[in-house]
PDB file of C-alpha atoms and ligand atoms in Angstrom:
ATOM      1  CA  MET A 646       0.000   0.000   0.000  1.00 52.00           C
ATOM      2  CA  GLU A 647       1.200   3.466  -0.914  1.00 59.00           C
ATOM      3  CA  GLU A 648       2.296   5.733   1.891  1.00 62.00           C
ATOM      4  CA  ILE A 649       0.590   9.099   2.189  1.00 63.00           C
ATOM      5  CA  GLU A 650       2.949  12.016   2.645  1.00 68.00           C
ATOM      6  CA  PRO A 651       2.563  13.893   5.918  1.00 67.00           C
ATOM      7  CA  PRO A 652       0.865  15.971   7.164  1.00 69.00           C
ATOM      8  CA  LEU A 653      -2.033  13.537   7.188  1.00 67.00           C
ATOM      9  CA  PRO A 654      -5.602  14.776   7.033  1.00 77.00           C
ATOM     10  CA  THR A 655      -7.100  14.337  10.491  1.00 90.00           C
ATOM     11  CA  ARG A 656     -10.129  12.354   9.328  1.00 91.00           C
ATOM     12  CA  LEU A 657     -10.213   9.119   7.375  1.00 94.00           C
ATOM     13  CA  LYS A 658     -13.481   7.878   5.864  1.00 93.00           C
ATOM     14  CA  LEU A 659     -13.743   4.200   5.074  1.00 92.00           C
ATOM     15  CA  TYR A 660     -16.904   3.803   3.036  1.00 83.00           C
ATOM     16  CA  ASN A 661     -17.385   0.319   1.690  1.00 80.00           C
ATOM     17  CA  ALA A 662     -20.790   0.778   0.018  1.00 74.00           C
ATOM     18  CA  SER A 663     -22.204  -1.564   2.613  1.00 75.00           C
ATOM     19  CA  ASN A 664     -22.187  -2.052   6.340  1.00 91.00           C
ATOM     20  CA  PHE A 665     -18.715  -1.860   7.745  1.00 96.00           C
ATOM     21  CA  PHE A 666     -19.745  -4.126  10.617  1.00 96.00           C
ATOM     22  CA  ASP A 667     -21.328  -6.735   8.374  1.00 93.00           C
ATOM     23  CA  ARG A 668     -19.015  -9.735   8.678  1.00 91.00           C
ATOM     24  CA  ARG A 669     -19.646 -10.658   5.039  1.00 91.00           C
ATOM     25  CA  ALA A 670     -18.570  -7.163   3.937  1.00 90.00           C
ATOM     26  CA  VAL A 671     -15.528  -6.678   6.160  1.00 92.00           C
ATOM     27  CA  PRO A 672     -14.189  -9.900   7.703  1.00 93.00           C
ATOM     28  CA  PRO A 673     -13.466  -9.348  11.418  1.00 94.00           C
ATOM     29  CA  GLU A 674      -9.963 -10.773  10.981  1.00 96.00           C
ATOM     30  CA  ASP A 675      -9.163  -7.780   8.715  1.00 96.00           C
ATOM     31  CA  LEU A 676      -9.956  -5.229  11.416  1.00 96.00           C
ATOM     32  CA  PRO A 677      -6.523  -5.209  13.135  1.00 97.00           C
ATOM     33  CA  ARG A 678      -4.757  -4.557   9.819  1.00 97.00           C
ATOM     34  CA  ILE A 679      -7.269  -1.842   8.851  1.00 96.00           C
ATOM     35  CA  ALA A 680      -6.741  -0.197  12.238  1.00 97.00           C
ATOM     36  CA  GLU A 681      -2.994  -0.387  11.745  1.00 96.00           C
ATOM     37  CA  LEU A 682      -3.248   1.317   8.348  1.00 94.00           C
ATOM     38  CA  ALA A 683      -5.474   3.979   9.875  1.00 94.00           C
ATOM     39  CA  ARG A 684      -2.889   4.827  12.527  1.00 92.00           C
ATOM     40  CA  GLY A 685      -2.125   8.527  12.560  1.00 88.00           C
ATOM     41  CA  PHE A 686      -5.650   9.667  11.786  1.00 93.00           C
ATOM     42  CA  ALA A 687      -7.423  11.444  14.626  1.00 94.00           C
ATOM     43  CA  THR A 688     -10.813  10.089  13.547  1.00 96.00           C
ATOM     44  CA  VAL A 689     -11.853   7.154  11.415  1.00 97.00           C
ATOM     45  CA  THR A 690     -15.377   7.174   9.989  1.00 96.00           C
ATOM     46  CA  VAL A 691     -17.206   4.055   8.845  1.00 97.00           C
ATOM     47  CA  GLU A 692     -20.755   3.523   7.667  1.00 95.00           C
ATOM     48  CA  SER A 693     -23.179   1.064   9.198  1.00 95.00           C
ATOM     49  CA  HIS A 694     -26.832   0.251   9.562  1.00 91.00           C
ATOM     50  CA  ALA A 695     -28.009   0.910  13.096  1.00 92.00           C
ATOM     51  CA  ASN A 696     -28.842  -2.767  13.566  1.00 90.00           C
ATOM     52  CA  MET A 697     -25.269  -3.877  12.864  1.00 93.00           C
ATOM     53  CA  ILE A 698     -23.686  -1.725  15.551  1.00 96.00           C
ATOM     54  CA  GLY A 699     -22.518  -3.952  18.390  1.00 96.00           C
ATOM     55  CA  PRO A 700     -19.546  -5.943  19.707  1.00 96.00           C
ATOM     56  CA  LEU A 701     -17.591  -5.655  16.440  1.00 96.00           C
ATOM     57  CA  THR A 702     -17.926  -1.871  16.661  1.00 97.00           C
ATOM     58  CA  LEU A 703     -16.355  -1.901  20.119  1.00 98.00           C
ATOM     59  CA  GLN A 704     -13.629  -4.233  18.945  1.00 97.00           C
ATOM     60  CA  PHE A 705     -12.706  -1.909  16.066  1.00 97.00           C
ATOM     61  CA  ALA A 706     -12.858   1.192  18.286  1.00 98.00           C
ATOM     62  CA  ALA A 707     -10.450  -0.454  20.715  1.00 98.00           C
ATOM     63  CA  LEU A 708      -8.010  -1.268  17.897  1.00 97.00           C
ATOM     64  CA  LEU A 709      -7.895   2.304  16.575  1.00 97.00           C
ATOM     65  CA  SER A 710      -5.341   4.804  17.782  1.00 94.00           C
ATOM     66  CA  GLY A 711      -7.794   7.634  17.017  1.00 94.00           C
ATOM     67  CA  ARG A 712     -11.511   8.011  17.588  1.00 96.00           C
ATOM     68  CA  LEU A 713     -14.142   5.973  15.801  1.00 98.00           C
ATOM     69  CA  GLU A 714     -17.097   7.706  14.199  1.00 97.00           C
ATOM     70  CA  VAL A 715     -19.978   5.615  12.865  1.00 97.00           C
ATOM     71  CA  ALA A 716     -22.171   7.101  10.151  1.00 96.00           C
ATOM     72  CA  VAL A 717     -25.764   5.900  10.266  1.00 95.00           C
ATOM     73  CA  GLY A 718     -28.598   6.659   7.872  1.00 92.00           C
ATOM     74  CA  LEU A 719     -31.490   8.091   9.830  1.00 93.00           C
ATOM     75  CA  GLU A 720     -33.019   9.382   6.586  1.00 92.00           C
ATOM     76  CA  THR A 721     -36.311  10.800   7.886  1.00 93.00           C
ATOM     77  CA  ILE A 722     -38.535  10.697  10.930  1.00 93.00           C
ATOM     78  CA  HIS A 723     -41.646  11.477   8.875  1.00 93.00           C
ATOM     79  CA  PRO A 724     -44.062   8.809  10.138  1.00 89.00           C
ATOM     80  CA  VAL A 725     -45.419   7.771   6.731  1.00 87.00           C
ATOM     81  CA  ALA A 726     -42.153   8.024   4.805  1.00 89.00           C
ATOM     82  CA  ILE A 727     -40.207   6.011   7.359  1.00 84.00           C
ATOM     83  CA  THR A 728     -42.442   2.995   6.905  1.00 83.00           C
ATOM     84  CA  HIS A 729     -41.883   3.064   3.143  1.00 82.00           C
ATOM     85  CA  LEU A 730     -38.180   3.882   3.060  1.00 73.00           C
ATOM     86  CA  ASN A 731     -36.477   1.349   5.173  1.00 62.00           C
ATOM     87  CA  LYS A 732     -38.629  -0.985   7.134  1.00 58.00           C
ATOM     88  CA  ARG A 733     -35.692  -2.486   8.951  1.00 54.00           C
ATOM     89  CA  LEU A 734     -34.540   0.790  10.379  1.00 56.00           C
ATOM     90  CA  GLU A 735     -37.063   2.007  12.822  1.00 78.00           C
ATOM     91  CA  LEU A 736     -36.531   4.888  15.151  1.00 90.00           C
ATOM     92  CA  PRO A 737     -36.106   2.749  18.285  1.00 91.00           C
ATOM     93  CA  ARG A 738     -33.274   0.950  16.516  1.00 92.00           C
ATOM     94  CA  PHE A 739     -31.560   4.218  15.678  1.00 94.00           C
ATOM     95  CA  ASP A 740     -32.082   5.352  19.255  1.00 96.00           C
ATOM     96  CA  SER A 741     -30.553   2.253  20.773  1.00 96.00           C
ATOM     97  CA  ALA A 742     -27.588   2.382  18.372  1.00 96.00           C
ATOM     98  CA  ALA A 743     -27.056   6.044  19.256  1.00 98.00           C
ATOM     99  CA  ALA A 744     -27.242   5.274  22.974  1.00 98.00           C
ATOM    100  CA  PHE A 745     -24.839   2.353  22.568  1.00 98.00           C
ATOM    101  CA  LEU A 746     -22.297   4.531  20.745  1.00 98.00           C
ATOM    102  CA  ALA A 747     -22.625   7.343  23.282  1.00 97.00           C
ATOM    103  CA  HIS A 748     -22.223   4.905  26.158  1.00 98.00           C
ATOM    104  CA  HIS A 749     -18.979   3.646  24.633  1.00 98.00           C
ATOM    105  CA  ASP A 750     -17.683   7.100  23.743  1.00 97.00           C
ATOM    106  CA  ILE A 751     -17.900   6.474  19.984  1.00 98.00           C
ATOM    107  CA  ASP A 752     -18.984   9.350  17.750  1.00 97.00           C
ATOM    108  CA  LEU A 753     -22.176   9.262  15.733  1.00 98.00           C
ATOM    109  CA  ARG A 754     -22.681  10.888  12.349  1.00 97.00           C
ATOM    110  CA  ALA A 755     -26.136  10.797  10.787  1.00 97.00           C
ATOM    111  CA  PHE A 756     -27.402  11.007   7.239  1.00 95.00           C
ATOM    112  CA  VAL A 757     -30.676  12.824   6.782  1.00 97.00           C
ATOM    113  CA  LEU A 758     -32.606  13.063   3.530  1.00 96.00           C
ATOM    114  CA  LEU A 759     -34.093  16.121   1.904  1.00 97.00           C
ATOM    115  CA  GLY A 760     -37.050  15.291  -0.302  1.00 96.00           C
ATOM    116  CA  ALA A 761     -37.637  11.757   0.941  1.00 94.00           C
ATOM    117  CA  PRO A 762     -40.459  10.027  -0.943  1.00 93.00           C
ATOM    118  CA  TYR A 763     -43.887  10.283   0.745  1.00 94.00           C
ATOM    119  CA  VAL A 764     -42.944  13.507   2.545  1.00 95.00           C
ATOM    120  CA  PRO A 765     -45.224  16.219   1.116  1.00 94.00           C
ATOM    121  CA  ALA A 766     -43.079  18.653  -0.906  1.00 92.00           C
ATOM    122  CA  ALA A 767     -44.426  21.644   1.006  1.00 94.00           C
ATOM    123  CA  GLU A 768     -43.202  20.070   4.263  1.00 96.00           C
ATOM    124  CA  SER A 769     -39.903  18.870   2.879  1.00 96.00           C
ATOM    125  CA  ILE A 770     -37.644  21.438   4.565  1.00 98.00           C
ATOM    126  CA  GLU A 771     -39.551  21.177   7.834  1.00 98.00           C
ATOM    127  CA  TRP A 772     -39.133  17.388   8.053  1.00 97.00           C
ATOM    128  CA  THR A 773     -35.489  17.551   7.145  1.00 98.00           C
ATOM    129  CA  VAL A 774     -34.863  20.073   9.915  1.00 98.00           C
ATOM    130  CA  ARG A 775     -36.883  18.001  12.396  1.00 98.00           C
ATOM    131  CA  THR A 776     -34.927  14.903  11.457  1.00 97.00           C
ATOM    132  CA  VAL A 777     -31.604  16.703  11.870  1.00 98.00           C
ATOM    133  CA  GLU A 778     -32.775  17.948  15.275  1.00 98.00           C
ATOM    134  CA  TYR A 779     -33.772  14.418  16.182  1.00 97.00           C
ATOM    135  CA  ALA A 780     -30.330  13.073  15.241  1.00 98.00           C
ATOM    136  CA  ALA A 781     -28.634  15.822  17.247  1.00 98.00           C
ATOM    137  CA  SER A 782     -30.855  15.129  20.243  1.00 98.00           C
ATOM    138  CA  ARG A 783     -29.726  11.490  20.132  1.00 97.00           C
ATOM    139  CA  GLY A 784     -26.090  12.537  20.243  1.00 97.00           C
ATOM    140  CA  ALA A 785     -25.055  12.884  16.582  1.00 98.00           C
ATOM    141  CA  ARG A 786     -22.142  15.312  16.443  1.00 96.00           C
ATOM    142  CA  ARG A 787     -22.236  15.584  12.670  1.00 96.00           C
ATOM    143  CA  VAL A 788     -25.220  15.428  10.401  1.00 97.00           C
ATOM    144  CA  ALA A 789     -25.118  15.418   6.602  1.00 97.00           C
ATOM    145  CA  ILE A 790     -28.203  16.451   4.660  1.00 98.00           C
ATOM    146  CA  ILE A 791     -28.484  14.470   1.441  1.00 97.00           C
ATOM    147  CA  PRO A 792     -30.881  15.615  -1.253  1.00 97.00           C
ATOM    148  CA  VAL A 793     -32.647  12.604  -2.755  1.00 94.00           C
ATOM    149  CA  ARG A 794     -31.642  12.135  -6.370  1.00 87.00           C
ATOM    150  CA  GLY A 795     -33.545  10.231  -8.994  1.00 79.00           C
ATOM    151  CA  GLY A 796     -32.055   8.063 -11.677  1.00 77.00           C
ATOM    152  CA  ASN A 797     -32.751   4.547 -10.460  1.00 79.00           C
ATOM    153  CA  GLY A 798     -36.208   4.224 -11.965  1.00 88.00           C
ATOM    154  CA  GLU A 799     -37.967   3.679  -8.665  1.00 89.00           C
ATOM    155  CA  LEU A 800     -38.032   7.363  -7.764  1.00 91.00           C
ATOM    156  CA  GLU A 801     -39.284   8.198 -11.240  1.00 93.00           C
ATOM    157  CA  ARG A 802     -42.092   5.703 -10.695  1.00 93.00           C
ATOM    158  CA  LEU A 803     -42.970   7.332  -7.362  1.00 92.00           C
ATOM    159  CA  GLU A 804     -42.750  10.758  -8.984  1.00 93.00           C
ATOM    160  CA  ALA A 805     -45.296   9.725 -11.604  1.00 94.00           C
ATOM    161  CA  LEU A 806     -47.581   8.579  -8.769  1.00 93.00           C
ATOM    162  CA  GLY A 807     -47.140  11.923  -7.008  1.00 92.00           C
ATOM    163  CA  ASP A 808     -45.322  10.329  -4.056  1.00 93.00           C
ATOM    164  CA  PHE A 809     -41.966  11.941  -4.799  1.00 94.00           C
ATOM    165  CA  VAL A 810     -41.051  15.486  -5.760  1.00 94.00           C
ATOM    166  CA  PRO A 811     -37.335  16.020  -6.490  1.00 94.00           C
ATOM    167  CA  PRO A 812     -35.837  18.399  -3.910  1.00 96.00           C
ATOM    168  CA  THR A 813     -34.453  21.681  -5.196  1.00 95.00           C
ATOM    169  CA  LEU A 814     -31.220  23.539  -4.602  1.00 96.00           C
ATOM    170  CA  ALA A 815     -33.144  26.355  -2.895  1.00 95.00           C
ATOM    171  CA  GLN A 816     -34.702  23.844  -0.478  1.00 96.00           C
ATOM    172  CA  LEU A 817     -31.276  22.471   0.352  1.00 97.00           C
ATOM    173  CA  GLU A 818     -29.985  25.977   1.039  1.00 96.00           C
ATOM    174  CA  HIS A 819     -32.954  26.794   3.284  1.00 95.00           C
ATOM    175  CA  ALA A 820     -32.812  23.514   5.171  1.00 97.00           C
ATOM    176  CA  LEU A 821     -29.112  23.963   5.852  1.00 96.00           C
ATOM    177  CA  GLU A 822     -29.629  27.546   6.929  1.00 94.00           C
ATOM    178  CA  ARG A 823     -32.352  26.544   9.380  1.00 95.00           C
ATOM    179  CA  CYS A 824     -30.094  23.881  10.870  1.00 95.00           C
ATOM    180  CA  ARG A 825     -27.510  26.467  11.828  1.00 91.00           C
ATOM    181  CA  GLY A 826     -29.516  27.018  14.997  1.00 88.00           C
ATOM    182  CA  ILE A 827     -28.580  23.540  16.191  1.00 93.00           C
ATOM    183  CA  LYS A 828     -25.578  23.984  18.425  1.00 90.00           C
ATOM    184  CA  SER A 829     -24.777  20.423  19.430  1.00 94.00           C
ATOM    185  CA  ALA A 830     -24.050  19.174  15.901  1.00 95.00           C
ATOM    186  CA  VAL A 831     -22.160  20.300  12.838  1.00 94.00           C
ATOM    187  CA  VAL A 832     -24.646  20.143   9.984  1.00 96.00           C
ATOM    188  CA  THR A 833     -23.510  20.087   6.365  1.00 96.00           C
ATOM    189  CA  ALA A 834     -25.121  19.583   2.977  1.00 97.00           C
ATOM    190  CA  ASP A 835     -23.925  16.808   0.724  1.00 95.00           C
ATOM    191  CA  LEU A 836     -22.649  18.411  -2.476  1.00 94.00           C
ATOM    192  CA  TRP A 837     -22.245  15.285  -4.544  1.00 89.00           C
ATOM    193  CA  ASP A 838     -23.922  15.819  -7.933  1.00 88.00           C
ATOM    194  CA  ILE A 839     -25.115  19.227  -6.721  1.00 92.00           C
ATOM    195  CA  ASP A 840     -25.358  20.478 -10.316  1.00 91.00           C
ATOM    196  CA  ARG A 841     -28.143  18.021 -11.007  1.00 91.00           C
ATOM    197  CA  LEU A 842     -30.466  19.516  -8.401  1.00 94.00           C
ATOM    198  CA  PRO A 843     -33.341  21.493  -9.913  1.00 94.00           C
ATOM    199  CA  ALA A 844     -32.617  25.219  -9.558  1.00 95.00           C
ATOM    200  CA  CYS A 845     -33.189  28.635 -11.062  1.00 94.00           C
ATOM    201  CA  GLU A 846     -30.349  29.149 -13.509  1.00 92.00           C
ATOM    202  CA  GLY A 847     -30.177  32.839 -12.571  1.00 92.00           C
ATOM    203  CA  CYS A 848     -28.888  32.076  -9.087  1.00 93.00           C
ATOM    204  CA  ARG A 849     -27.698  28.476  -9.147  1.00 94.00           C
ATOM    205  CA  THR A 850     -24.012  29.391  -8.881  1.00 93.00           C
ATOM    206  CA  GLN A 851     -24.703  31.852  -6.091  1.00 91.00           C
ATOM    207  CA  ARG A 852     -26.711  29.310  -4.095  1.00 93.00           C
ATOM    208  CA  VAL A 853     -24.092  26.577  -4.478  1.00 94.00           C
ATOM    209  CA  ALA A 854     -21.433  29.032  -3.281  1.00 91.00           C
ATOM    210  CA  ARG A 855     -23.551  29.927  -0.253  1.00 92.00           C
ATOM    211  CA  ILE A 856     -24.127  26.268   0.616  1.00 94.00           C
ATOM    212  CA  ARG A 857     -20.384  25.654   0.331  1.00 93.00           C
ATOM    213  CA  ALA A 858     -19.735  28.630   2.609  1.00 91.00           C
ATOM    214  CA  MET A 859     -22.241  27.352   5.187  1.00 92.00           C
ATOM    215  CA  ASN A 860     -20.653  23.894   5.040  1.00 93.00           C
ATOM    216  CA  LEU A 861     -17.317  25.418   5.932  1.00 88.00           C
ATOM    217  CA  CYS A 862     -18.399  28.003   8.447  1.00 75.00           C
ATOM    218  CA  THR A 863     -20.389  26.716  11.350  1.00 61.00           C
ATOM    219  CA  GLY A 864     -20.055  29.799  13.524  1.00 58.00           C
ATOM    220  CA  SER A 865     -22.334  32.785  13.553  1.00 58.00           C
ATOM    221  CA  ARG A 866     -20.989  34.311  10.330  1.00 68.00           C
ATOM    222  CA  LEU A 867     -23.698  33.412   7.882  1.00 70.00           C
ATOM    223  CA  PRO A 868     -23.141  34.515   4.298  1.00 69.00           C
ATOM    224  CA  ALA A 869     -25.992  36.834   3.275  1.00 75.00           C
ATOM    225  CA  PRO A 870     -28.619  35.288   1.004  1.00 78.00           C
ATOM    226  CA  GLY A 871     -28.312  36.257  -2.631  1.00 74.00           C
ATOM    227  CA  SER A 872     -30.934  38.299  -4.411  1.00 81.00           C
ATOM    228  CA  CYS A 873     -32.157  36.923  -7.710  1.00 85.00           C
ATOM    229  CA  PRO A 874     -34.701  38.856  -9.766  1.00 82.00           C
ATOM    230  CA  ALA A 875     -35.771  35.638 -11.462  1.00 82.00           C
ATOM    231  CA  CYS A 876     -36.928  33.875  -8.314  1.00 79.00           C
ATOM    232  CA  ALA A 877     -37.496  36.681  -5.818  1.00 64.00           C
TER     233      ALA A 877
HETATM  234 ZN1   ZN B1043     -32.991  32.666  -9.031  1.00 90.83          ZN
END
């Protein structure tokens, strides 16, 4: 494996497109070597379903020289949407995983959706903010807001049925702005494929820049909202 030149970034993210603590995804016997390779990073982040957080999580945390952060998809707390989205992940399961991590001094990062199917579009921002607040209240130190993106066919099907409305760039900006009031967690917007989000072309660039600025600055200095004649 190639050595990375110092200074090392402080945070290492190990995303394996699955559950890190699923034994079929990451064999437990690999954990010591992974921890060894991660030496020197202050925090190591892995992704897991809430229901897979357990003894293996503690084992990996103990092997690391830095802190362990587990990223968990909370997605939404909207009562109707949650039953459709991920039947295996119910709120009590998220809660017990969060409590388990807190009890063992392991950090929790949460993923929250903007524009989850079955959440009425007019309430989209509100439910995203509520879900972020929920994650923070359960101890999440970092929360990433992820706008739901189509492209897999299923969302297009739901859209045709009226059960899904693609979230917009403006909604993402507003949701992130409203979350700045939450002091116990750092809240950021996921910028992956940001250019595909529906937006007014007159202010798209401006809004993306403001979201980027908010992602970087969590203090009280909020960049002023732009003024766009096209969507004022
Ligand atoms: Zn505009």
